[in-house]
Coordinates of C-alpha atoms and ligand atoms in Angstrom, one line a residue:
X3 CA -0.3 0.0 0.0
X4 CA 1.1 3.0 -0.7
X5 CA 1.5 5.9 1.8
X6 CA 1.7 9.5 1.5
X7 CA 4.4 11.1 1.9
X8 CA 3.4 14.7 3.2
X9 CA 4.6 15.9 6.8
X10 CA 2.5 15.7 9.3
X11 CA 2.0 19.4 10.3
X12 CA -0.4 20.5 12.6
X13 CA -3.3 23.0 11.4
X14 CA -3.4 25.4 14.6
X15 CA -3.7 28.8 15.3
X16 CA 0.0 31.1 16.1
X17 CA 1.5 30.3 12.9
X18 CA -1.3 33.3 11.1
X19 CA 0.0 36.0 13.5
X20 CA 3.8 34.3 13.0
X21 CA 3.3 34.6 8.8
X22 CA 1.7 37.7 9.6
X23 CA 4.4 39.5 11.5
X24 CA 6.9 38.4 9.1
X25 CA 5.2 38.8 6.3
X26 CA 3.8 42.2 7.2
X27 CA 5.4 43.4 10.0
X28 CA 3.6 47.1 9.2
X29 CA 0.2 46.6 7.7
X30 CA -1.7 48.2 10.6
X31 CA -4.8 47.2 13.0
X32 CA -6.7 50.7 13.7
X33 CA -8.1 50.9 16.9
X34 CA -10.7 52.7 18.7
X35 CA -10.1 54.2 21.6
X36 CA -13.2 55.5 24.1
X37 CA -12.1 58.9 23.7
X38 CA -12.6 58.1 20.2
X39 CA -8.9 58.7 18.8
X40 CA -7.4 56.3 16.7
X41 CA -4.5 53.9 18.1
X42 CA -2.1 52.4 15.1
X43 CA -0.5 49.2 16.0
X44 CA 1.0 47.0 13.3
X45 CA 1.2 43.0 12.5
X46 CA 4.7 43.2 14.2
X47 CA 3.4 44.9 17.6
X48 CA 0.9 42.7 17.7
X49 CA 2.9 39.2 17.1
X50 CA 5.5 40.7 19.8
X51 CA 3.0 41.7 22.2
X52 CA 0.9 39.2 21.5
X53 CA 4.2 36.5 22.7
X54 CA 4.9 38.4 25.8
X55 CA 1.1 38.5 26.8
X56 CA 1.0 34.5 26.4
X57 CA 4.6 34.3 28.9
X58 CA 3.2 36.4 31.1
X59 CA -0.2 34.1 31.5
X60 CA 1.7 30.8 32.1
X61 CA 3.7 33.2 34.6
X62 CA 0.6 33.8 36.4
X63 CA -0.1 29.7 36.5
X64 CA -1.9 29.0 32.9
X65 CA -1.8 25.2 32.2
X66 CA -3.1 24.0 28.9
X67 CA -6.2 23.3 28.2
X68 CA -7.8 26.7 30.5
X69 CA -9.8 29.2 29.7
X70 CA -9.0 32.5 29.7
X71 CA -11.6 34.4 30.0
X72 CA -12.1 38.0 27.5
X73 CA -14.7 40.8 28.6
X74 CA -13.4 43.0 25.3
X75 CA -14.6 45.4 22.6
X76 CA -13.2 45.1 19.5
X77 CA -9.5 46.6 19.6
X78 CA -5.8 45.3 18.9
X79 CA -5.9 45.0 22.5
X80 CA -8.7 42.1 22.0
X81 CA -6.6 40.4 18.8
X82 CA -3.3 40.8 21.1
X83 CA -5.2 37.8 23.3
X84 CA -7.0 36.2 20.4
X85 CA -3.5 34.7 19.9
X86 CA -1.9 34.7 22.9
X87 CA -3.7 32.6 25.3
X88 CA -4.0 29.8 22.1
X89 CA -0.2 30.2 22.2
X90 CA -0.3 29.6 25.7
X91 CA -2.1 26.6 24.7
X92 CA -4.8 28.7 26.9
X93 CA -8.1 28.7 26.2
X94 CA -9.7 31.6 24.5
X95 CA -13.1 32.3 26.2
X96 CA -14.3 35.8 24.8
X97 CA -17.6 36.8 27.5
X98 CA -20.7 38.3 25.2
X99 CA -21.2 42.2 27.8
X100 CA -24.2 42.3 26.5
X101 CA -26.1 39.2 28.5
X102 CA -27.3 40.0 32.5
X103 CA -24.1 40.0 35.2
X104 CA -26.1 37.1 36.2
X105 CA -25.1 35.7 32.9
X106 CA -22.3 36.3 32.9
X107 CA -21.1 34.9 36.1
X108 CA -23.0 31.7 34.8
X109 CA -21.3 31.5 32.1
X110 CA -18.0 32.3 33.7
X111 CA -18.4 29.4 36.9
X112 CA -19.9 26.6 33.9
X113 CA -16.4 27.4 31.8
X114 CA -14.3 27.3 34.7
X115 CA -12.4 30.7 34.0
X116 CA -9.4 31.9 36.6
X117 CA -8.3 34.7 34.3
X118 CA -9.9 37.4 32.6
X119 CA -8.8 39.9 30.6
X120 CA -11.2 43.1 30.5
X121 CA -11.2 47.1 28.8
X122 CA -11.3 49.5 31.6
X123 CA -14.2 50.9 30.4
X124 CA -16.2 47.8 31.4
X125 CA -15.0 47.7 34.9
X126 CA -18.0 48.6 36.4
X127 CA -19.4 45.5 34.3
X128 CA -16.9 42.5 35.9
X129 CA -17.5 44.5 38.9
X130 CA -21.3 42.5 39.1
X131 CA -20.2 39.7 38.0
X132 CA -17.4 39.5 40.8
X133 CA -20.4 39.9 43.3
X134 CA -21.2 36.6 42.1
X135 CA -18.1 34.6 41.0
X136 CA -14.1 34.9 42.1
X137 CA -11.0 34.6 39.9
X138 CA -7.8 34.5 40.5
X139 CA -6.7 37.1 38.3
X140 CA -8.9 40.3 36.6
X141 CA -5.3 41.6 34.0
X142 CA -7.0 45.5 33.3
X143 CA -6.6 46.8 29.9
X144 CA -6.8 51.0 29.0
X145 CA -8.8 51.9 26.6
X146 CA -10.1 55.0 28.6
X147 CA -9.5 56.4 31.2
X148 CA -10.9 54.4 34.4
X149 CA -8.3 53.5 37.7
X150 CA -6.9 50.5 37.8
X151 CA -8.9 48.6 41.1
X152 CA -6.1 48.1 44.3
X153 CA -6.2 43.7 43.4
X154 CA -6.1 43.9 40.0
X155 CA -2.8 43.9 37.0
X156 CA -2.4 46.4 34.6
X157 CA -2.3 45.0 31.4
X158 CA 1.0 47.2 30.2
X159 CA 2.8 46.7 33.4
X160 CA 2.5 42.7 32.9
X161 CA 3.4 42.6 28.8
X162 CA 6.4 45.1 30.6
X163 CA 7.2 42.0 32.9
X164 CA 7.1 39.5 31.1
X165 CA 10.5 37.9 29.2
X166 CA 11.1 37.3 25.7
X167 CA 12.3 34.0 26.4
X168 CA 8.6 32.0 26.1
X169 CA 8.9 28.9 24.8
X170 CA 5.5 27.7 23.4
X171 CA 3.8 24.5 24.6
X172 CA 3.6 22.2 22.0
X173 CA -0.3 22.1 20.2
X174 CA -2.1 19.5 18.5
X175 CA -4.3 20.3 16.0
X176 CA -7.6 19.1 18.0
X177 CA -6.6 21.1 21.4
X178 CA -9.1 23.1 22.5
X179 CA -7.7 26.6 20.8
X180 CA -11.6 29.1 21.8
X181 CA -15.1 28.8 23.1
X182 CA -18.0 30.9 23.0
X183 CA -21.6 30.3 24.3
X184 CA -24.5 31.1 22.6
X185 CA -26.6 33.7 23.0
X186 CA -29.5 31.9 24.7
X187 CA -32.5 32.8 23.7
X188 CA -33.8 30.0 25.0
X189 CA -32.8 28.3 28.5
X190 CA -29.1 28.6 29.8
X191 CA -26.8 29.8 27.1
X192 CA -24.4 26.6 25.9
X193 CA -20.8 26.8 25.3
X194 CA -18.9 25.7 22.2
X195 CA -15.2 24.6 22.3
X196 CA -13.8 25.1 18.8
X197 CA -10.2 23.4 18.4
X198 CA -6.7 25.1 16.6
X199 CA -7.7 22.9 13.5
X200 CA -11.8 23.7 13.1
X201 CA -10.9 27.8 13.6
X202 CA -7.5 26.8 10.5
X203 CA -10.2 25.4 8.6
X204 CA -12.8 27.9 8.7
X205 CA -10.4 30.9 7.8
X206 CA -9.0 28.7 5.1
X207 CA -12.8 28.8 3.6
X208 CA -14.3 31.7 4.5
X209 CA -10.9 33.8 2.6
X210 CA -11.7 31.8 -0.3
X211 CA -12.8 34.7 -2.9
X212 CA -16.5 32.2 -3.4
X213 CA -16.8 33.2 0.9
X214 CA -16.0 36.4 2.1
X215 CA -12.8 36.7 0.0
X216 CA -10.4 38.3 2.7
X217 CA -7.5 39.1 1.0
X218 CA -4.0 41.3 2.6
X219 CA -4.7 43.9 -0.2
X220 CA -8.3 44.9 2.0
X221 CA -8.8 47.2 5.0
X222 CA -11.8 44.9 6.6
X223 CA -13.9 46.1 9.6
X224 CA -15.3 43.6 11.6
X225 CA -18.2 45.8 13.4
X226 CA -19.4 42.2 14.4
X227 CA -17.8 41.5 17.5
X228 CA -15.0 39.9 19.1
X229 CA -16.9 39.1 21.8
X230 CA -19.6 36.8 20.1
X231 CA -18.8 33.8 17.5
X232 CA -15.4 35.1 16.8
X233 CA -16.4 37.9 15.1
X234 CA -17.2 35.6 12.2
X235 CA -13.1 34.4 12.5
X236 CA -12.2 38.0 10.8
X237 CA -9.6 38.1 13.6
X238 CA -8.1 35.1 12.6
X239 CA -8.6 35.1 8.8
X240 CA -7.8 39.2 9.0
X241 CA -4.7 38.3 10.4
X242 CA -4.1 34.5 8.2
X243 CA -3.8 37.4 5.0
X244 CA -2.0 39.9 6.6
X245 CA -5.3 42.6 5.9
X246 CA -4.9 45.8 7.4
X247 CA -7.9 45.8 10.2
X248 CA -9.6 49.1 11.4
X249 CA -11.8 48.3 14.7
X250 CA -14.5 49.8 15.9
X251 CA -14.4 49.8 19.6
X252 CA -16.9 50.6 22.0
X253 CA -18.2 52.8 19.3
X254 CA -20.9 51.4 17.3
X255 CA -23.0 53.9 16.1
X256 CA -23.9 55.1 12.2
X257 CA -21.7 57.9 12.7
X258 CA -18.5 56.2 13.7
X259 CA -18.8 53.3 12.2
X260 CA -18.7 56.2 8.6
X261 CA -16.5 58.4 10.3
X262 CA -13.9 55.4 10.8
X263 CA -15.0 53.8 6.9
X264 CA -14.6 57.1 5.4
X265 CA -10.6 58.1 7.6
X266 CA -9.4 54.4 6.5
X267 CA -11.5 53.3 3.2
X268 CA -12.5 50.5 4.7
X269 CA -13.9 48.1 1.8
X270 CA -15.1 44.9 3.3
X271 CA -16.9 45.5 6.5
X272 CA -19.1 42.8 8.3
X273 CA -21.5 43.6 11.3
X274 CA -26.0 42.2 11.6
X275 CA -28.9 44.0 9.2
X276 CA -29.6 46.2 12.2
X277 CA -25.9 47.9 12.5
X278 CA -26.5 47.8 8.2
X279 CA -30.2 49.6 9.1
X280 CA -29.2 52.3 11.1
X281 CA -25.6 52.9 8.9
X282 CA -27.5 53.3 5.4
X283 CA -30.0 55.4 7.0
X284 CA -27.9 57.7 8.8
X285 CA -26.1 57.4 5.4
X286 CA -29.3 58.7 3.6
X287 CA -29.3 61.7 5.2
X288 CA -26.4 62.9 5.0
X289 CA -26.1 62.8 0.9
X290 CA -21.8 62.9 -0.3
X291 CA -21.0 63.4 3.7
X292 CA -19.5 59.9 3.5
X293 CA -17.1 59.5 0.5
X294 CA -16.7 55.5 1.6
X295 CA -14.1 53.7 -0.4
X296 CA -14.5 52.5 -4.1
X297 CA -15.4 48.5 -4.6
X298 CA -16.9 48.7 -0.7
X299 CA -18.1 44.7 0.0
X300 CA -21.1 45.3 2.6
X301 CA -21.1 41.3 5.0
X302 CA -24.7 40.8 6.5
X303 CA -25.6 38.4 8.8
X304 CA -26.9 36.4 12.0
X305 CA -30.0 37.1 11.8
X306 CA -32.6 38.2 8.3
X307 CA -32.1 40.8 6.4
X308 CA -34.9 42.6 4.5
X309 CA -34.5 43.5 0.6
X310 CA -34.7 47.1 0.8
X311 CA -31.8 47.1 2.8
X312 CA -29.5 44.7 0.0
X313 CA -30.8 48.1 -1.7
X314 CA -29.8 50.5 0.1
X315 CA -26.4 48.4 1.1
X316 CA -25.8 48.3 -3.3
X317 CA -27.4 52.4 -3.2
X318 CA -24.3 53.7 -1.0
X319 CA -22.0 52.1 -4.0
X320 CA -21.1 48.7 -1.7
X321 CA -21.9 45.1 -2.9
X322 CA -24.2 43.0 -0.3
X323 CA -23.0 40.2 0.7
X324 CA -25.1 37.6 2.5
X325 CA -23.7 35.1 5.6
X326 CA -25.1 32.6 7.4
X327 CA -24.0 31.0 10.5
X328 CA -24.2 30.1 13.9
X329 CA -22.2 29.7 17.8
X330 CA -21.8 26.4 17.1
X331 CA -20.7 26.2 13.5
X332 CA -17.6 29.0 14.1
X333 CA -19.6 30.6 13.0
X334 CA -19.4 31.0 9.3
X335 CA -21.5 28.1 7.1
X336 CA -22.7 29.6 4.2
X337 CA -23.1 32.6 2.2
X338 CA -23.6 34.3 -0.7
X339 CA -22.3 33.5 -3.8
X340 CA -23.0 33.9 -7.6
X341 CA -22.2 31.3 -9.9
X342 CA -21.1 31.5 -13.4
X343 CA -24.2 31.7 -15.4
X344 CA -25.8 33.7 -13.1
X345 CA -25.0 37.0 -15.1
X346 CA -28.3 38.8 -14.0
X347 CA -27.9 39.1 -10.8
X348 CA -24.3 40.8 -11.1
X349 CA -26.1 44.3 -11.0
X350 CA -28.4 46.0 -9.2
X351 CA -31.8 44.8 -10.2
X352 CA -34.1 42.3 -9.0
X353 CA -32.7 39.1 -10.1
X354 CA -29.8 39.9 -7.5
X355 CA -31.5 41.6 -4.4
X356 CA -34.0 38.1 -4.4
X357 CA -30.3 35.8 -4.7
X358 CA -29.1 38.5 -1.6
X359 CA -32.6 36.9 0.0
X360 CA -30.8 33.9 0.2
X361 CA -28.4 32.3 2.7
X362 CA -26.3 31.1 0.0
X363 CA -24.5 28.4 -0.8
X364 CA -22.5 25.5 2.1
X365 CA -19.0 25.8 2.0
X366 CA -16.8 23.2 1.9
X367 CA -16.8 20.5 3.9
X368 CA -20.3 21.9 5.0
X369 CA -22.7 18.9 4.5
X370 CA -26.1 20.7 4.7
X371 CA -30.5 19.1 4.8
X372 CA -33.4 20.0 5.6
X373 CA -34.9 17.4 7.0
X374 CA -39.3 17.7 8.4
X375 CA -41.7 14.8 9.2
X376 CA -41.9 13.2 5.6
X377 CA -37.5 12.6 6.3
X378 CA -35.4 13.9 3.9
X379 CA -36.3 16.8 2.3
X380 CA -36.3 17.6 -2.1
X381 CA -33.8 20.3 -2.6
X382 CA -36.7 22.1 -5.0
X383 CA -37.4 25.4 -3.3
X384 CA -40.5 25.0 -2.0
X385 CA -40.4 21.5 0.9
X386 CA -39.2 22.9 3.8
X387 CA -37.4 21.2 7.1
X388 CA -34.8 22.0 9.6
X389 CA -31.6 22.7 8.7
X390 CA -29.1 20.3 9.9
X391 CA -25.1 20.4 9.3
X392 CA -22.0 18.4 9.3
X393 CA -18.7 19.3 8.8
X394 CA -15.1 19.9 10.1
X395 CA -16.1 22.8 12.5
X396 CA -19.4 22.1 13.2
X397 CA -19.7 21.8 16.7
X398 CA -20.1 17.9 17.4
X399 CA -21.8 18.5 21.2
X400 CA -21.8 21.3 24.2
X401 CA -19.1 21.7 27.2
X402 CA -20.8 19.5 29.1
X403 CA -22.8 17.7 27.8
X404 CA -25.8 19.5 27.4
X405 CA -28.7 18.9 25.0
X406 CA -27.8 16.4 23.7
X407 CA -30.9 15.8 22.1
X408 CA -29.7 18.6 19.0
X409 CA -27.5 16.2 17.3
X410 CA -29.4 13.4 15.3
X411 CA -28.3 9.8 15.8
X412 CA -26.1 9.7 12.5
X413 CA -23.8 12.6 13.5
X414 CA -26.3 15.3 12.2
X415 CA -25.5 18.6 14.2
X416 CA -29.8 20.2 14.4
X417 CA -29.7 23.6 13.6
X418 CA -33.2 24.9 14.8
X419 CA -33.6 27.1 11.6
X420 CA -36.2 25.9 8.8
X421 CA -35.2 26.2 5.7
X422 CA -35.3 25.4 1.7
X423 CA -32.5 24.6 -0.4
X424 CA -33.6 25.3 -4.2
X425 CA -31.9 23.3 -6.9
X426 CA -29.2 25.3 -7.4
X427 CA -28.5 24.4 -3.3
X428 CA -28.9 28.1 -2.5
X429 CA -30.4 27.9 1.1
X430 CA -32.7 30.1 2.3
X431 CA -33.8 30.9 5.8
X432 CA -37.8 30.3 6.7
X433 CA -37.6 31.0 10.3
X434 CA -36.3 29.2 13.9
X435 CA -38.2 26.5 14.3
X436 CA -39.5 27.9 17.7
X437 CA -40.3 31.5 15.7
X438 CA -42.8 29.9 13.1
X439 CA -46.9 30.6 13.3
X440 CA -48.9 27.4 13.1
X441 CA -52.3 28.7 12.5
X442 CA -55.1 26.1 11.1
X443 CA -52.8 23.8 11.2
X444 CA -50.3 25.3 8.3
X445 CA -46.9 27.3 9.1
X446 CA -46.3 30.9 8.4
X447 CA -43.5 32.2 7.8
X448 CA -42.7 35.3 10.8
X449 CA -39.6 36.6 9.1
X450 CA -41.3 36.8 5.6
X451 CA -43.8 38.8 7.0
X452 CA -41.0 40.9 8.5
X453 CA -39.3 41.4 5.7
X454 CA -42.4 42.8 3.7
X455 CA -43.4 44.9 6.5
X456 CA -40.1 46.3 6.8
X457 CA -40.2 47.1 3.5
X458 CA -42.6 49.5 3.7
X459 CA -41.6 53.0 3.9
X460 CA -42.8 54.2 6.8
X461 CA -41.6 51.0 9.2
X462 CA -38.1 50.8 10.6
X463 CA -38.8 48.2 12.5
X464 CA -40.9 45.1 12.7
X465 CA -41.4 41.7 14.2
X466 CA -44.4 39.3 13.7
X467 CA -45.1 36.8 16.7
X468 CA -47.6 33.5 17.2
X469 CA -50.5 34.2 19.7
X470 CA -52.8 31.7 21.0
X471 CA -55.7 32.0 18.9
X472 CA -59.3 30.3 20.2
X473 CA -60.9 29.1 16.6
X474 CA -56.6 29.0 14.9
X475 CA -54.4 27.7 18.0
X476 CA -52.1 30.8 16.6
X477 CA -52.6 33.5 14.9
X478 CA -49.5 36.0 13.6
X479 CA -49.5 39.2 15.7
X480 CA -46.9 42.1 14.1
X481 CA -45.3 44.8 16.5
X482 CA -43.8 47.7 14.5
X483 CA -41.7 50.6 15.5
X484 CA -42.5 53.6 12.9
X485 CA -39.9 55.8 12.1
X486 CA -39.7 59.2 12.9
X487 CA -42.8 61.4 11.8
X488 CA -44.3 58.8 9.7
X489 CA -47.6 57.3 9.9
X490 CA -49.2 53.6 8.6
X491 CA -52.9 52.2 9.7
X492 CA -53.0 48.5 10.1
X493 CA -55.0 49.4 7.4
X494 CA -51.9 50.1 5.4
X495 CA -49.7 47.6 6.1
X496 CA -52.7 45.3 5.4
X497 CA -52.8 46.2 2.3
X498 CA -49.2 46.0 1.7
X499 CA -48.7 43.4 2.7
X500 CA -51.8 41.6 0.0
X501 CA -51.2 39.8 -3.3
X502 CA -47.6 39.4 -1.8
X503 CA -48.3 36.4 0.9
X504 CA -51.7 33.8 1.1
X505 CA -55.1 36.1 2.6
X506 CA -54.8 33.3 5.8
X507 CA -51.2 35.0 6.5
X508 CA -51.9 38.5 6.7
X509 CA -51.4 39.8 10.5
X510 CA -54.9 39.8 12.5
X511 CA -53.6 43.1 14.4
X512 CA -50.9 45.2 14.4
X513 CA -49.6 47.2 17.6
X514 CA -47.3 50.4 17.4
X515 CA -44.6 50.5 19.9
X516 CA -41.7 52.4 20.7
X517 CA -38.1 49.6 20.3
X518 CA -38.0 45.5 19.5
X519 CA -36.7 44.6 22.2
X520 CA -33.3 43.1 21.4
X521 CA -31.4 39.9 22.3
X522 CA -27.7 40.9 23.6
X523 CA -26.5 40.1 19.6
X524 CA -28.7 43.0 18.7
X525 CA -31.4 40.3 17.1
X526 CA -35.1 40.6 18.0
X527 CA -35.8 39.4 21.2
X528 CA -39.2 37.5 20.3
X529 CA -39.5 35.3 23.6
X530 CA -40.4 38.8 25.0
X531 CA -42.6 40.2 23.1
X532 CA -44.4 37.0 23.4
X533 CA -44.3 36.6 26.9
X534 CA -45.8 40.5 26.9
X535 CA -48.7 39.3 23.8
X536 CA -49.7 36.2 25.7
X537 CA -52.6 37.2 26.6
X538 CA -53.7 39.4 23.6
X539 CA -57.2 40.3 23.1
X540 CA -57.5 39.4 19.7
X541 CA -60.3 41.9 17.2
X542 CA -64.1 40.2 17.3
X543 CA -63.7 38.3 13.4
Ligands
LIG30 P1 -26.0 33.1 16.9 O1 -25.8 31.7 17.6 O2 -26.2 33.7 18.2 O3 -25.0 33.7 15.7 O4 -27.0 32.6 16.5 C1 -27.6 32.2 15.5 C2 -28.7 32.4 14.6 O5 -29.0 33.4 13.8 C3 -29.4 31.2 13.0 O6 -29.3 30.0 14.0 C4 -30.1 32.2 12.4 O7 -31.4 31.3 13.3 C5 -29.7 33.2 13.5 N1 -29.2 33.9 12.0 C6 -27.7 33.6 11.7 N2 -27.3 34.3 10.2 C7 -28.3 34.1 9.7 C8 -29.2 35.1 8.3 N3 -28.1 35.5 7.5 N4 -30.4 35.2 8.3 C9 -31.2 34.7 9.0 N5 -31.1 34.3 10.4 C10 -29.9 33.9 10.8

C-alpha cells in the first residue's frame, strides 16, 4: 500500500500571526479608543506583545487546556489576546458583554475561568459579575481612563514584566483553542469549544474568493463583535492573510462607523442587519458626507435582512453579501456566491436582490440537509424542513454535554432553523423553528412577513409573533416601530402585504411600539414580545 509522503503539520492558530508578523510587519491594525481617538498598531507589534502576553499568562499559572476569559470590545489588545491565549496552550473564552451579569457569572462558573482580561471601561460590568464569581487574576487593558482596581494587574505592566524567552507548548490541532457561549435565547447559554483545526479550516474556507474573500489588499472592519462567535472568524482570517484591520472599539453607532470607514477607506465590513439598517439610514440623511472606499463590500449576517437593506447597501455604492451561521458553526456555514451562469444577479436589480435574500451556498466541507416529518426534504426550493449540518467546524456537542438531543443519531447537528434549499443549492431560511406560527395546522413564516413589513417606507422595524388564538390555535400579531414623523394604519400595512402573501398569512392585528426588544447580539428578542402579548385580545372576527 502506498503511504502519503506529506509532512504531518498540525493546523494550529499561532502560525497565522507569525506569518503576518514576518511577511506583513508594517500592516496596520487601527482601533478606536474610548476617547474616540484612533490607535495605530502593526502586525509586528501585535506579534511581539502577544508573545509577551502568552509568556505572562504561563507565568500566572495558566495550564494547557485552561480557559482565559476576555471581556473586551474590538481592538488591538483583544486581537493580542485572541492569539496569545491559544499560543500559551490556553482557551480563549470571549464573554458577551451584552449579557446580564447573572448570565456572565453563570458562564464564567460553567467554563471554569480563573483569569479574565477586561477593558477598563467595562470594569463596572465586571464588578457586578465579581459579586457572583471570583477570579484568581484580573488583567485590565486601558482603552479609557478608568483607575486600576487595587487587586488588578495593569495589562501594560504585565507585558513589560514578561520575558522574551517564551517557549510555546506543543499544540495538537484538535486541542481546544477558543470557546464561546450561545446567546441563550432559549434556556441557559451553552458552551461551544473550538479546536485549532476548526478555526484554521474555517479561516481557509471563509477567505476563499467564493466566500468572504479576505485579502492582504483589503482593509477590513469587523463590526460584528469579537465577544460573540469570534467576530465571524475575522480576527483570525484577516491576520492569516495580513489584511489591514479597522476596529471600531466601543463605538458602534452609524456616525462613528461611517467615520472609520471613510478615514481608513475600509473596503470590507461585516455586521448584523441592525447595524447596517442604522448605517444606510445615516448615509441617506446626509448625502455626500461619507466618501466610502470604491469597491466596498458589505457582509450582513447573523439575522434575516429585509430586501430594502440590500437595495440601500448597494445604493451606497457598496456590494452586498449575505452570510449565515451560528455559534455552533464557528460561525460561518454558508454565504452568497453568484454562479457563473447567473449573470443577471451580478448587477443591481431584482434578480440580484432575490439572490441576496437567500443565505447562500454551503462552504466546502459543510454538508447540509433539510429534514421534516416526511424525512429528508428535496432541494426544490419549496419543501422546507429543519436545517441540519455536518462538517469539520460544526460542533459535535456542548461543553458539559448539555442538550445532546440537538445531534441526530447519524451525527448531524440540528440548527433549529427552518429552511428550503433550491435546486442550485441555495439555502433560504424561512424561520427559527420556535418562531414559526402555526395557524389552523399550517405554518406561517414570521420572518417573511417581517421582511415585507420593513420594506414599507413608514416602517422602521417589525417583528411578527405567534399569539394563541381560540379558533386557529395561533395567529400572527405584528409589532411595528414607525419611522419618526411617519404613520401607517393597520389597513395600510395590510394592503402593503396583500398580494405578496396568501390572505391567511396576514397579521390579524398590529401593535405600535417604541422599539423591538433586542437580544445581547442585536437580534429581535421575540421571546420577550411573546411573553408580553401572550394574553392579547384578538379583535372580534
Ligand atoms: P448565534 O449563534 O447567536 O450566532 O445565532 C445563530 C442564529 O442566528 C441562526 O440559527 C439563525 O437563526 C440566525 N441567523 C444567523 N445568520 C442568519 C441569516 N443570514 N439570516 C437569518 N438568520 C440568521
